Amino acid sequence: QIAQLQQQGVTITVANVDVSDAAAVADLVGELAQSANPLKGVIHAAGISDIALAHEMTFEQWQSVTRSKLEGALNLHNATADLELDVFVVFSSIASVWGSGGMAHYAAANHFLDGLVDYRRAQGLPATGFNWGPWGGAGMATGDAAEEAERRGLKPFDPESAIELMTKAWTGGNAHQTVVDIDWSRFREILEMRRAHPLFGTLGRNLAATSGVTGEKSAFFKSLIPMEVEERQEHIVGYLQGLFGRVTGKSDTEVVDPEMPLMDLGIDSIMALEIKKQVEGDTGQAMKATLIFDYPTINKIAEYFAVNLYGEESEAASVAAGAFHGEAIAIIGIGSKMPMAPNGPGDFWNLLKNGECGINDEPSERWDLKQYLDKNEDAPGKTYTLSA
């Protein structure tokens, strides 16, 4: 491609410069400014991606991802501040628009690029930002990364198509353009597995809400209709053990403990969607996106199904639900001291997430239990239990 451009009379100079090195960038821009073909435009497309949970991230991981984006773009901005540029383009990411699990540093770095575009425009300088979905070819989304993106409903662009889309979007003159090829039936359900995203409004909601739900139970679930609740629940436990075992890659001889917290199985949002789709197909009913978070063990799910899938239609309808879509709220301050979670909301959330019990024996250091304990549950001013 470079050779083709050169044949068309385009002058191409390749310089091996670290864009996060302010002095090196300034020297390069200075050389170009003195050349026969002065610098008239900048396209910042540098970037490195990495997966790291925020609470486990090291400073080195943070810096390795943010340097090329944050420092690199700022260096280009400073080095060209006195030049009359026609264009200053930054390649940002959808990660800064709606986030990306395990990539807080990458999202933050791209969000800085978005802010730099706004800052330059406020100064009367040219600036345009493109918040890209994944690129295939020589981009970050190649090989396993491309497959992972498609599993999440994000289709990688080939470079030629991406450049064509960028050219079309450029003519609008907007400061920011989000350019992404999305399979809404997958992407929205995965993204909203834990909570709704008001940012999207109604985009893709109808596609996500109607897929795979027939209203007809499979032969297995039909066979459970005449059973008592307890027997039905036992069969559903076996069904769920097989389903969760297959999705998480367990061998045929490995049996999932029905009391194990499902998050301990290493289930990610894509696995959760696969489980949800399979259950919807087998039961014929739409399931809440938060199913495995609301019922965090196989026994809890089986108990819920055994009753709610086989009640009157008005009761069974309670199973069918989409993600809750309410108005945005702001939490100004929050504090709590709950049983088995004495240090605030974080402890309480972990208690809920792990499916643990908050009931414990009443502490003797708080009051004299003998003074209040009475085996007669009707005794006035007394209690007959030692747990709370």
Short mmCIF file of C-alpha atoms in Angstrom, two decimals:
data_model
loop_
_atom_site.label_atom_id
_atom_site.label_comp_id
_atom_site.label_asym_id
_atom_site.label_seq_id
_atom_site.Cartn_x
_atom_site.Cartn_y
_atom_site.Cartn_z
CA GLN A 1 0.00 0.00 0.00
CA ILE A 2 2.86 2.40 0.77
CA ALA A 3 4.41 1.59 -2.62
CA GLN A 4 1.11 2.31 -4.37
CA LEU A 5 0.89 5.71 -2.70
CA GLN A 6 4.46 6.52 -3.67
CA GLN A 7 3.69 5.64 -7.29
CA GLN A 8 0.89 8.21 -7.14
CA GLY A 9 3.38 10.92 -6.17
CA VAL A 10 2.83 10.83 -2.41
CA THR A 11 5.93 11.50 -0.30
CA ILE A 12 6.16 9.11 2.64
CA THR A 13 8.64 9.44 5.48
CA VAL A 14 8.76 6.78 8.19
CA ALA A 15 10.21 7.80 11.56
CA ASN A 16 10.72 5.40 14.46
CA VAL A 17 9.65 7.62 17.37
CA ASP A 18 8.06 6.80 20.73
CA VAL A 19 4.98 9.02 20.75
CA SER A 20 5.06 9.14 24.57
CA ASP A 21 8.54 10.76 24.44
CA ALA A 22 7.78 14.50 24.44
CA ALA A 23 11.26 15.57 23.31
CA ALA A 24 11.36 13.07 20.44
CA VAL A 25 7.91 14.12 19.22
CA ALA A 26 8.86 17.81 19.39
CA ASP A 27 12.04 17.15 17.38
CA LEU A 28 10.13 15.24 14.71
CA VAL A 29 7.46 17.93 14.37
CA GLY A 30 10.19 20.58 14.16
CA GLU A 31 11.91 18.72 11.33
CA LEU A 32 8.64 18.32 9.43
CA ALA A 33 7.80 21.99 9.87
CA GLN A 34 11.05 22.91 8.09
CA SER A 35 10.59 20.41 5.26
CA ALA A 36 9.37 21.13 1.74
CA ASN A 37 6.02 19.60 2.67
CA PRO A 38 4.96 21.24 5.95
CA LEU A 39 2.86 19.29 8.41
CA LYS A 40 -0.87 20.02 7.93
CA GLY A 41 -2.54 17.16 9.76
CA VAL A 42 -2.15 14.71 12.63
CA ILE A 43 -3.85 11.33 13.09
CA HIS A 44 -3.13 9.76 16.47
CA ALA A 45 -3.81 6.02 16.18
CA ALA A 46 -1.36 4.60 18.73
CA GLY A 47 -2.64 2.29 21.43
CA ILE A 48 -2.02 -0.78 23.56
CA SER A 49 -4.75 -2.90 25.16
CA ASP A 50 -4.47 -5.11 28.22
CA ILE A 51 -6.84 -6.98 30.53
CA ALA A 52 -6.54 -6.24 34.26
CA LEU A 53 -9.21 -5.85 36.94
CA ALA A 54 -9.00 -2.44 38.61
CA HIS A 55 -8.34 -3.82 42.10
CA GLU A 56 -5.55 -6.08 40.79
CA MET A 57 -3.94 -3.60 38.38
CA THR A 58 -0.32 -2.62 38.91
CA PHE A 59 1.06 0.83 38.18
CA GLU A 60 3.18 -0.69 35.40
CA GLN A 61 0.05 -2.11 33.74
CA TRP A 62 -1.71 1.23 34.05
CA GLN A 63 1.24 3.11 32.59
CA SER A 64 1.86 0.68 29.73
CA VAL A 65 -1.68 1.22 28.43
CA THR A 66 -2.12 4.93 29.12
CA ARG A 67 1.26 6.25 27.92
CA SER A 68 0.70 5.94 24.17
CA LYS A 69 -2.85 7.29 24.40
CA LEU A 70 -2.66 9.95 27.09
CA GLU A 71 0.94 11.15 26.93
CA GLY A 72 1.22 10.49 23.20
CA ALA A 73 -1.79 12.59 22.22
CA LEU A 74 -0.81 15.36 24.64
CA ASN A 75 2.71 15.45 23.19
CA LEU A 76 1.32 15.79 19.66
CA HIS A 77 -1.04 18.54 20.82
CA ASN A 78 1.76 20.51 22.49
CA ALA A 79 4.24 20.01 19.65
CA THR A 80 1.80 21.24 16.98
CA ALA A 81 0.12 24.02 18.98
CA ASP A 82 1.78 26.77 16.91
CA LEU A 83 1.18 25.12 13.53
CA GLU A 84 -1.80 25.81 11.29
CA LEU A 85 -3.14 22.29 11.01
CA ASP A 86 -6.08 21.35 8.83
CA VAL A 87 -6.92 18.24 10.85
CA PHE A 88 -6.12 16.73 14.23
CA VAL A 89 -7.72 13.31 14.57
CA VAL A 90 -7.57 10.91 17.51
CA PHE A 91 -8.58 7.26 17.40
CA SER A 92 -10.51 6.71 20.62
CA SER A 93 -12.55 3.64 21.52
CA ILE A 94 -16.05 2.47 22.40
CA ALA A 95 -14.47 1.54 25.74
CA SER A 96 -14.70 5.21 26.75
CA VAL A 97 -18.36 5.40 25.67
CA TRP A 98 -19.87 2.49 27.62
CA GLY A 99 -16.93 0.90 29.39
CA SER A 100 -15.19 -2.43 28.97
CA GLY A 101 -14.83 -5.09 31.66
CA GLY A 102 -11.27 -5.52 32.90
CA MET A 103 -10.02 -2.53 30.90
CA ALA A 104 -10.51 0.48 33.18
CA HIS A 105 -7.05 1.82 32.25
CA TYR A 106 -7.78 1.51 28.52
CA ALA A 107 -11.19 3.17 28.91
CA ALA A 108 -9.69 6.02 30.96
CA ALA A 109 -6.92 6.61 28.41
CA ASN A 110 -9.43 6.83 25.58
CA HIS A 111 -11.69 9.08 27.62
CA PHE A 112 -8.74 11.46 27.90
CA LEU A 113 -8.61 11.54 24.09
CA ASP A 114 -12.30 12.51 24.03
CA GLY A 115 -11.58 15.32 26.48
CA LEU A 116 -8.60 16.52 24.43
CA VAL A 117 -10.84 16.87 21.38
CA ASP A 118 -13.25 19.06 23.36
CA TYR A 119 -10.36 21.10 24.77
CA ARG A 120 -8.83 21.76 21.36
CA ARG A 121 -12.16 22.80 19.90
CA ALA A 122 -12.71 25.18 22.81
CA GLN A 123 -9.34 26.75 21.90
CA GLY A 124 -10.38 27.16 18.26
CA LEU A 125 -8.12 24.33 17.10
CA PRO A 126 -9.17 21.53 14.73
CA ALA A 127 -10.02 18.24 16.42
CA THR A 128 -12.11 15.18 15.66
CA GLY A 129 -12.40 11.97 17.65
CA PHE A 130 -13.52 8.56 16.42
CA ASN A 131 -14.64 6.09 19.08
CA TRP A 132 -13.97 2.89 17.20
CA GLY A 133 -15.29 -0.57 17.64
CA PRO A 134 -12.76 -3.36 17.04
CA TRP A 135 -10.59 -3.37 13.91
CA GLY A 136 -9.50 -6.62 12.34
CA GLY A 137 -6.52 -7.05 10.05
CA ALA A 138 -3.54 -5.44 11.75
CA GLY A 139 -5.54 -3.90 14.60
CA MET A 140 -5.94 -5.04 18.20
CA ALA A 141 -8.87 -7.37 17.42
CA THR A 142 -7.01 -10.19 15.66
CA GLY A 143 -6.94 -13.91 16.33
CA ASP A 144 -8.46 -14.78 19.71
CA ALA A 145 -9.32 -11.13 20.36
CA ALA A 146 -11.40 -11.00 17.18
CA GLU A 147 -13.25 -14.19 18.14
CA GLU A 148 -13.91 -12.81 21.63
CA ALA A 149 -15.25 -9.56 20.16
CA GLU A 150 -17.64 -11.44 17.88
CA ARG A 151 -18.84 -13.60 20.77
CA ARG A 152 -19.83 -10.36 22.47
CA GLY A 153 -21.68 -9.12 19.39
CA LEU A 154 -18.98 -6.73 18.13
CA LYS A 155 -17.94 -7.40 14.53
CA PRO A 156 -14.37 -6.27 13.74
CA PHE A 157 -13.98 -3.92 10.77
CA ASP A 158 -11.55 -4.69 8.00
CA PRO A 159 -9.27 -1.64 7.59
CA GLU A 160 -10.62 -0.68 4.16
CA SER A 161 -14.22 -0.57 5.41
CA ALA A 162 -13.18 1.34 8.53
CA ILE A 163 -11.39 4.02 6.52
CA GLU A 164 -14.38 4.33 4.19
CA LEU A 165 -16.71 4.77 7.18
CA MET A 166 -14.35 7.33 8.71
CA THR A 167 -14.36 9.34 5.49
CA LYS A 168 -18.17 9.40 5.43
CA ALA A 169 -18.48 10.25 9.13
CA TRP A 170 -15.91 13.03 8.83
CA THR A 171 -18.15 15.11 6.58
CA GLY A 172 -20.64 15.61 9.43
CA GLY A 173 -18.27 17.91 11.27
CA ASN A 174 -19.09 16.46 14.69
CA ALA A 175 -16.46 16.48 17.41
CA HIS A 176 -17.06 12.81 18.27
CA GLN A 177 -18.19 9.88 16.15
CA THR A 178 -18.86 6.39 17.50
CA VAL A 179 -18.31 3.85 14.72
CA VAL A 180 -19.05 0.21 15.50
CA ASP A 181 -20.73 -2.79 13.86
CA ILE A 182 -23.00 -4.34 16.52
CA ASP A 183 -25.13 -7.46 16.67
CA TRP A 184 -27.68 -6.01 19.08
CA SER A 185 -29.32 -9.35 19.89
CA ARG A 186 -26.08 -10.45 21.58
CA PHE A 187 -24.32 -7.26 22.57
CA ARG A 188 -27.10 -5.63 24.55
CA GLU A 189 -27.98 -8.74 26.51
CA ILE A 190 -24.34 -9.31 27.49
CA LEU A 191 -23.74 -5.69 28.43
CA GLU A 192 -26.92 -5.53 30.52
CA MET A 193 -26.38 -8.88 32.21
CA ARG A 194 -26.03 -7.12 35.57
CA ARG A 195 -27.81 -3.81 35.03
CA ALA A 196 -29.56 -1.67 32.44
CA HIS A 197 -27.66 0.98 30.47
CA PRO A 198 -29.93 4.01 29.95
CA LEU A 199 -27.33 5.32 27.47
CA PHE A 200 -28.76 3.06 24.79
CA GLY A 201 -32.41 4.03 25.25
CA THR A 202 -34.36 1.57 23.10
CA LEU A 203 -31.52 0.62 20.73
CA GLY A 204 -31.68 -3.09 20.01
CA ARG A 205 -34.06 -3.78 22.89
CA ASN A 206 -36.75 -5.44 20.77
CA LEU A 207 -34.19 -7.69 19.08
CA ALA A 208 -32.73 -8.77 22.41
CA ALA A 209 -36.09 -9.27 24.12
CA THR A 210 -37.72 -11.59 21.57
CA SER A 211 -34.91 -13.91 20.53
CA GLY A 212 -35.22 -17.64 21.27
CA VAL A 213 -38.47 -17.58 23.30
CA THR A 214 -41.18 -19.89 21.92
CA GLY A 215 -43.58 -20.32 24.84
CA GLU A 216 -43.27 -24.11 24.47
CA LYS A 217 -41.52 -26.29 27.08
CA SER A 218 -39.09 -28.99 25.98
CA ALA A 219 -40.00 -32.66 26.48
CA PHE A 220 -37.88 -32.73 29.65
CA PHE A 221 -39.66 -29.82 31.32
CA LYS A 222 -43.05 -31.14 30.19
CA SER A 223 -42.27 -34.47 31.87
CA LEU A 224 -41.94 -32.66 35.21
CA ILE A 225 -45.47 -31.25 35.17
CA PRO A 226 -47.19 -34.07 37.13
CA MET A 227 -44.47 -34.24 39.80
CA GLU A 228 -44.54 -32.80 43.28
CA VAL A 229 -42.40 -29.71 43.80
CA GLU A 230 -39.62 -31.52 45.70
CA GLU A 231 -39.26 -34.28 43.08
CA ARG A 232 -39.41 -31.76 40.26
CA GLN A 233 -36.68 -29.72 41.92
CA GLU A 234 -34.37 -32.75 42.11
CA HIS A 235 -34.69 -33.32 38.36
CA ILE A 236 -34.08 -29.63 37.61
CA VAL A 237 -30.93 -29.72 39.75
CA GLY A 238 -29.58 -32.52 37.55
CA TYR A 239 -30.48 -30.60 34.39
CA LEU A 240 -28.72 -27.47 35.66
CA GLN A 241 -25.64 -29.42 36.79
CA GLY A 242 -25.27 -30.76 33.26
CA LEU A 243 -25.84 -27.36 31.66
CA PHE A 244 -23.39 -25.47 33.88
CA GLY A 245 -20.85 -28.27 33.54
CA ARG A 246 -20.96 -28.15 29.72
CA VAL A 247 -20.76 -24.37 29.52
CA THR A 248 -17.81 -24.16 31.93
CA GLY A 249 -15.94 -26.99 30.19
CA LYS A 250 -16.12 -29.64 32.90
CA SER A 251 -15.65 -33.31 32.00
CA ASP A 252 -18.53 -35.78 32.04
CA THR A 253 -17.27 -37.21 35.34
CA GLU A 254 -17.17 -33.84 37.11
CA VAL A 255 -20.39 -32.90 38.90
CA VAL A 256 -21.06 -29.29 39.81
CA ASP A 257 -21.84 -28.87 43.51
CA PRO A 258 -25.42 -27.48 43.63
CA GLU A 259 -24.48 -25.37 46.67
CA MET A 260 -21.36 -23.84 45.10
CA PRO A 261 -21.65 -20.09 44.35
CA LEU A 262 -21.94 -19.93 40.57
CA MET A 263 -19.40 -17.12 40.35
CA ASP A 264 -16.80 -19.58 41.68
CA LEU A 265 -17.22 -21.58 38.47
CA GLY A 266 -15.57 -18.76 36.52
CA ILE A 267 -18.72 -17.84 34.62
CA ASP A 268 -18.32 -14.69 32.54
CA SER A 269 -21.07 -12.65 30.89
CA ILE A 270 -20.86 -14.60 27.63
CA MET A 271 -21.29 -17.92 29.45
CA ALA A 272 -24.17 -16.42 31.42
CA LEU A 273 -25.89 -15.44 28.17
CA GLU A 274 -25.34 -18.92 26.73
CA ILE A 275 -26.93 -20.44 29.83
CA LYS A 276 -29.82 -17.99 29.68
CA LYS A 277 -30.46 -18.79 26.00
CA GLN A 278 -30.41 -22.54 26.63
CA VAL A 279 -32.81 -22.26 29.57
CA GLU A 280 -35.14 -20.03 27.55
CA GLY A 281 -35.15 -22.55 24.71
CA ASP A 282 -35.88 -25.46 27.05
CA THR A 283 -38.50 -23.74 29.22
CA GLY A 284 -40.11 -21.66 26.47
CA GLN A 285 -40.05 -18.60 28.71
CA ALA A 286 -37.93 -15.44 28.75
CA MET A 287 -35.56 -15.25 31.70
CA LYS A 288 -34.26 -12.26 33.58
CA ALA A 289 -30.82 -11.21 32.40
CA THR A 290 -29.72 -11.29 36.04
CA LEU A 291 -30.87 -14.89 36.62
CA ILE A 292 -27.60 -16.33 37.94
CA PHE A 293 -26.93 -13.21 40.02
CA ASP A 294 -30.39 -13.26 41.62
CA TYR A 295 -30.18 -17.02 42.33
CA PRO A 296 -26.44 -17.62 42.94
CA THR A 297 -26.43 -21.45 43.26
CA ILE A 298 -27.91 -24.31 41.25
CA ASN A 299 -30.15 -25.23 44.18
CA LYS A 300 -31.52 -21.67 44.33
CA ILE A 301 -32.31 -21.65 40.61
CA ALA A 302 -33.89 -25.11 40.77
CA GLU A 303 -36.03 -24.11 43.74
CA TYR A 304 -37.22 -21.05 41.84
CA PHE A 305 -37.95 -22.98 38.63
CA ALA A 306 -39.72 -25.85 40.38
CA VAL A 307 -42.39 -23.47 41.65
CA ASN A 308 -42.55 -20.59 39.21
CA LEU A 309 -42.37 -22.47 35.92
CA TYR A 310 -45.37 -24.58 36.81
CA GLY A 311 -47.78 -22.28 38.61
CA GLU A 312 -50.81 -20.53 37.18
CA GLU A 313 -50.07 -18.43 34.12
CA SER A 314 -50.22 -15.26 36.17
CA GLU A 315 -47.55 -16.68 38.51
CA ALA A 316 -45.40 -18.05 35.71
CA ALA A 317 -45.40 -14.64 34.08
CA SER A 318 -43.21 -13.42 36.91
CA VAL A 319 -40.33 -15.39 35.38
CA ALA A 320 -40.51 -13.45 32.13
CA ALA A 321 -38.79 -10.14 32.45
CA GLY A 322 -36.22 -7.95 30.80
CA ALA A 323 -33.63 -5.84 32.55
CA PHE A 324 -35.13 -3.11 34.72
CA HIS A 325 -35.22 0.21 32.90
CA GLY A 326 -35.79 3.03 35.37
CA GLU A 327 -34.79 6.61 35.76
CA ALA A 328 -31.23 7.45 36.71
CA ILE A 329 -30.61 8.10 40.40
CA ALA A 330 -27.74 9.60 42.32
CA ILE A 331 -26.48 8.14 45.61
CA ILE A 332 -25.18 11.10 47.59
CA GLY A 333 -24.00 9.10 50.59
CA ILE A 334 -24.38 5.57 51.86
CA GLY A 335 -23.37 3.76 55.01
CA SER A 336 -24.49 0.64 56.82
CA LYS A 337 -23.67 -1.85 59.55
CA MET A 338 -25.41 -5.14 58.79
CA PRO A 339 -25.23 -8.60 60.40
CA MET A 340 -22.02 -10.32 59.23
CA ALA A 341 -21.20 -7.14 57.27
CA PRO A 342 -20.11 -4.61 59.89
CA ASN A 343 -17.83 -2.45 57.73
CA GLY A 344 -20.30 -0.91 55.32
CA PRO A 345 -21.97 -1.57 51.95
CA GLY A 346 -18.90 -3.30 50.51
CA ASP A 347 -19.11 -6.09 53.09
CA PHE A 348 -22.87 -6.37 52.62
CA TRP A 349 -22.50 -6.62 48.82
CA ASN A 350 -19.92 -9.42 49.19
CA LEU A 351 -22.31 -11.23 51.54
CA LEU A 352 -25.06 -11.06 48.90
CA LYS A 353 -22.76 -11.86 45.98
CA ASN A 354 -21.40 -14.98 47.68
CA GLY A 355 -24.85 -16.15 48.78
CA GLU A 356 -23.79 -16.27 52.43
CA CYS A 357 -26.09 -16.21 55.45
CA GLY A 358 -26.21 -13.16 57.71
CA ILE A 359 -27.88 -15.00 60.62
CA ASN A 360 -25.63 -15.62 63.61
CA ASP A 361 -25.85 -16.20 67.35
CA GLU A 362 -26.67 -13.08 69.32
CA PRO A 363 -23.45 -11.64 70.79
CA SER A 364 -23.19 -12.05 74.56
CA GLU A 365 -21.08 -8.89 74.83
CA ARG A 366 -24.07 -6.76 73.84
CA TRP A 367 -26.53 -7.98 76.47
CA ASP A 368 -27.13 -10.67 79.10
CA LEU A 369 -28.78 -13.46 77.11
CA LYS A 370 -29.98 -15.26 80.25
CA GLN A 371 -31.99 -12.20 81.22
CA TYR A 372 -34.01 -12.28 78.00
CA LEU A 373 -34.03 -15.97 77.01
CA ASP A 374 -37.17 -18.03 77.69
CA LYS A 375 -38.20 -21.32 76.07
CA ASN A 376 -41.80 -20.13 76.16
CA GLU A 377 -42.17 -18.17 72.94
CA ASP A 378 -45.22 -16.36 74.35
CA ALA A 379 -43.44 -15.10 77.48
CA PRO A 380 -43.77 -11.28 77.58
CA GLY A 381 -40.54 -9.32 77.18
CA LYS A 382 -38.57 -12.47 76.39
CA THR A 383 -37.04 -14.18 73.35
CA TYR A 384 -36.88 -17.88 72.61
CA THR A 385 -34.14 -17.74 69.97
CA LEU A 386 -30.41 -17.11 70.25
CA SER A 387 -29.95 -16.25 66.58
CA ALA A 388 -30.55 -13.02 64.70
#
